[in-house]
Short mmCIF file of C-alpha atoms in Angstrom, two decimals:
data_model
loop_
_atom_site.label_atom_id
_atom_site.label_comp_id
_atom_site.label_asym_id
_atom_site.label_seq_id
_atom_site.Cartn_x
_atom_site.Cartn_y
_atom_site.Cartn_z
CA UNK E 1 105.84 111.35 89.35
CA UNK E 2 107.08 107.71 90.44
CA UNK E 3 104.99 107.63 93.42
CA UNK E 4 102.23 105.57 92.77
CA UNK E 5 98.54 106.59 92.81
CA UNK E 6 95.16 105.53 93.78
CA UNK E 7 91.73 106.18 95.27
CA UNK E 8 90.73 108.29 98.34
CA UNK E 9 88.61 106.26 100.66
CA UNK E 10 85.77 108.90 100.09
CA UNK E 11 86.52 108.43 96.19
CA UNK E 12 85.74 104.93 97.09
CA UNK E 13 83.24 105.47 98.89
CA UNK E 14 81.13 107.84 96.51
CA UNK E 15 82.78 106.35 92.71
CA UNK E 16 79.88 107.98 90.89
CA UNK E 17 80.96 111.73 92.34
CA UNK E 18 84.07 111.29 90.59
CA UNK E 19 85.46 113.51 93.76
CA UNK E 20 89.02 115.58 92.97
CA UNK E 21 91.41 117.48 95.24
CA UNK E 22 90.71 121.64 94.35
CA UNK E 23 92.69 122.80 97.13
CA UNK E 24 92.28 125.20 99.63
CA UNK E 25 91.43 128.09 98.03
CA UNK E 26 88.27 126.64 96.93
CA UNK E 27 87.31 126.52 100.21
CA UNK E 28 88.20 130.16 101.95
CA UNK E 29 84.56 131.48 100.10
CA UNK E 30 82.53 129.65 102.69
CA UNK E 31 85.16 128.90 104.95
CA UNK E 32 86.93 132.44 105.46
CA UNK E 33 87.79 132.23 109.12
CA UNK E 34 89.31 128.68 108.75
CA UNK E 35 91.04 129.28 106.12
CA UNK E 36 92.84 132.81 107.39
CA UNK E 37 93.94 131.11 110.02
CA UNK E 38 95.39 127.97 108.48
CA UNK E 39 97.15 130.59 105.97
CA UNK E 40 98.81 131.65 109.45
CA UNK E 41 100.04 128.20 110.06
CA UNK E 42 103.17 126.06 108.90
CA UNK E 43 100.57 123.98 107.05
CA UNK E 44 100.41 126.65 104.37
CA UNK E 45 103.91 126.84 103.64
CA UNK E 46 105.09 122.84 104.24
CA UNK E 47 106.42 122.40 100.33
CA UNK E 48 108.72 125.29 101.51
CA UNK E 49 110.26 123.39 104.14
CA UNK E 50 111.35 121.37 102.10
CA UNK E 51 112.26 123.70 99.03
CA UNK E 52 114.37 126.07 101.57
CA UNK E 53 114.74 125.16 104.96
CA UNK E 54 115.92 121.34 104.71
CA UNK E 55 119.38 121.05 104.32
CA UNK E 56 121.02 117.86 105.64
CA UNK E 57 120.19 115.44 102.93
CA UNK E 58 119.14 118.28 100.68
CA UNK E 59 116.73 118.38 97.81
CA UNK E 60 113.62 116.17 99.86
CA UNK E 61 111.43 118.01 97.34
CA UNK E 62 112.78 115.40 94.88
CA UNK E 63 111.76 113.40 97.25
CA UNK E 64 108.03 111.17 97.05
CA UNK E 65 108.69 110.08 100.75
CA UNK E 66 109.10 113.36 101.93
CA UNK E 67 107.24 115.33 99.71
CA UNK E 68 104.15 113.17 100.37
CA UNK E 69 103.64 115.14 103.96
CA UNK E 70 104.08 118.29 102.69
CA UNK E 71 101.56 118.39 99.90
CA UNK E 72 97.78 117.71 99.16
CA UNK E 73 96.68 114.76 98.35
CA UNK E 74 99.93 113.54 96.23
CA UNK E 75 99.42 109.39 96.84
CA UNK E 76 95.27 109.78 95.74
CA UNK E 77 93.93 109.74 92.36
CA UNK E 78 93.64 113.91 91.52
CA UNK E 79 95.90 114.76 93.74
CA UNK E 80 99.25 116.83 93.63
CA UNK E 81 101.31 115.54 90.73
CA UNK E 82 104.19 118.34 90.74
CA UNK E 83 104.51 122.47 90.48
CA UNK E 84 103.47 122.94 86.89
CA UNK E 85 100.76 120.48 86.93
CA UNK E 86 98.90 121.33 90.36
CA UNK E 87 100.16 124.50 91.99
CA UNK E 88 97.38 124.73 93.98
CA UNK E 89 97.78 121.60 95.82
CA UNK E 90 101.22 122.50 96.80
CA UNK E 91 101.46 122.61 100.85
CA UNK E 92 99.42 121.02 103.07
CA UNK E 93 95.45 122.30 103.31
CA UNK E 94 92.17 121.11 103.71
CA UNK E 95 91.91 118.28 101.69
CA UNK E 96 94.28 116.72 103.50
CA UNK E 97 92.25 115.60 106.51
CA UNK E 98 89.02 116.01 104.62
CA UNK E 99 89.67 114.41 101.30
CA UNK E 100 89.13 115.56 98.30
CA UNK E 101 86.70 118.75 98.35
CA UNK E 102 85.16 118.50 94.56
CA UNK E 103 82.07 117.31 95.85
CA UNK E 104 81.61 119.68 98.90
CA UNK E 105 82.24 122.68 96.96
CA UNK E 106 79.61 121.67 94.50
CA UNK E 107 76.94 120.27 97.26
CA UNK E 108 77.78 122.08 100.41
CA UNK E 109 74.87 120.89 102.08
CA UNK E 110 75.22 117.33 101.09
CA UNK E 111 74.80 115.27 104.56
CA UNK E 112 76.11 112.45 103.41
CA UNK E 113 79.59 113.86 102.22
CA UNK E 114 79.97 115.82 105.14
CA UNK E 115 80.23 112.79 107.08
CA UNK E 116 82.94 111.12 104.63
CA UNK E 117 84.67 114.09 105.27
CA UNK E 118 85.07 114.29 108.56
CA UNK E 119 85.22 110.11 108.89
CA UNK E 120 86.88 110.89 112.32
CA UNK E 121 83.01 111.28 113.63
CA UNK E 122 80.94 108.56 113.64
CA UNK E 123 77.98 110.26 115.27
CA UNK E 124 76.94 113.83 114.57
CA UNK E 125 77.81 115.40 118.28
CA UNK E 126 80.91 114.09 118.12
CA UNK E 127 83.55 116.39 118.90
CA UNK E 128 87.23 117.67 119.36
CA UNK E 129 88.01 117.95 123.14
CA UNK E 130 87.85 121.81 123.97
CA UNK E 131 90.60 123.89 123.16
CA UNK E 132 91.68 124.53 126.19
CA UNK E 133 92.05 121.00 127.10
CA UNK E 134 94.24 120.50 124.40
CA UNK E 135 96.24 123.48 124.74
CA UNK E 136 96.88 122.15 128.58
CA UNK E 137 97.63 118.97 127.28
CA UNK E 138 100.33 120.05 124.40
CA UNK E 139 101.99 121.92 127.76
CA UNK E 140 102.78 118.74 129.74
CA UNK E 141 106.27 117.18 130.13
CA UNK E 142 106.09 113.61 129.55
CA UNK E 143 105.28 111.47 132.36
CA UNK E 144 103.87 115.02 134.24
CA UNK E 145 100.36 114.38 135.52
CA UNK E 146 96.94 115.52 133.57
CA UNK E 147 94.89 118.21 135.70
CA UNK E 148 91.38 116.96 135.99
CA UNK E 149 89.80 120.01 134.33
CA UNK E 150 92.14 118.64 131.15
CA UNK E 151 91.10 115.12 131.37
CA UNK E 152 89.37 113.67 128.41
CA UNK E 153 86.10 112.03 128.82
CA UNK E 154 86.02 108.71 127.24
CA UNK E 155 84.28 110.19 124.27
CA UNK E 156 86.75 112.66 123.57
CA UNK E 157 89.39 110.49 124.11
CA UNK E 158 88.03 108.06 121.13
CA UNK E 159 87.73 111.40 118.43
CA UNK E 160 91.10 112.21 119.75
CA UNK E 161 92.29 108.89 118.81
CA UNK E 162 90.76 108.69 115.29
CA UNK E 163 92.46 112.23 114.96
CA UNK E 164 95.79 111.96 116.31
CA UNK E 165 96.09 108.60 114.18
CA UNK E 166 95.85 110.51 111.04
CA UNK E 167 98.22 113.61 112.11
CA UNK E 168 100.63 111.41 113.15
CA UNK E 169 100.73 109.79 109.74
CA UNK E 170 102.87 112.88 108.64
CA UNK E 171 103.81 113.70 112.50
CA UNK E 172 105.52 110.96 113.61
CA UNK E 173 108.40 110.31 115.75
CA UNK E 174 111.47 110.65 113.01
CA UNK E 175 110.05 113.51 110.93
CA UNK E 176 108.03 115.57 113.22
CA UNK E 177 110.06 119.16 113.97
CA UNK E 178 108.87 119.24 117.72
#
């Protein structure tokens, strides 16, 4: 409750929407594949981590520091205040790389606020690197060479960039598990 609050970029952006965090479940209705698969990941249960797996300092779900990475939205204006107040922005979901999802969920088709969220694209083609790319990538022991048919061209390298920046807000060197 101490940790203080203000505007998404998008809610910024677009002040007349008057854009709020839902959470996820909003979105599995026209987003059922995505979202059964993030329910398999450790994304869906990250306020757990904290609540039962974190031992040495205990309690980090007391924690704003900690408990910032593990929730939805909990530094942003509408966004996860505590467990009896916003349950369902508890873990970390959609909203957390695509802002907050009031707006899409009412105008799904709206061009212009599917490009503020997804602000890692600034043209419509651009794209993730492949998959498989990546999954060659994540395999490599630092300092081991990149195959060519896992190089990046120099446009995925820049959508990489803008993506990796904001994962490794949360995944950074001292709190990242792996």
């Amino acid at each position: 409750q101490r940790m203080p609050k203000g505007p998404h970029p998008a809610q910024i952006q677009e002040p007349k929407l008057n854009l709020s965090y839902v959470g996820s479940t909003k979105c599995q209705n026209c987003h059922a594949p995505q979202f059964a698969k993030w329910k398999d990941t450790p994304h869906s249960k990250a306020l757990d981590a904290l609540e039962k797996i974190a031992k040495r300092p205990s309690l980090r779900n007391f924690d704003g520091e900690c408990v910032q990475c593990h929730v939805s939205g909990l530094n942003y204006t509408t966004g996860y205040e505590d467990q009896a107040k916003t349950p369902h922005l508890a873990h970390v979901g959609c909203e957390n790389c695509h802002g907050p999802g009031s707006g899409h969920a009412a105008k799904p088709d709206d061009k212009k606020l599917l490009a503020a969220m997804t602000y890692w694209r600034e043209k419509p083609d651009d794209k993730m690197p492949p998959r498989e790319k990546l999954d060659t990538l994540a395999k490599l022991k630092p300092g081991e060479p990149v195959p060519a048919a896992a190089q990046m061209t120099p446009k995925e390298q820049v959508v990489w960039n803008r993506v990796n920046t904001m994962c490794m807000r949360c995944h950074d060197g001292e709190n990242d598990p792996k």
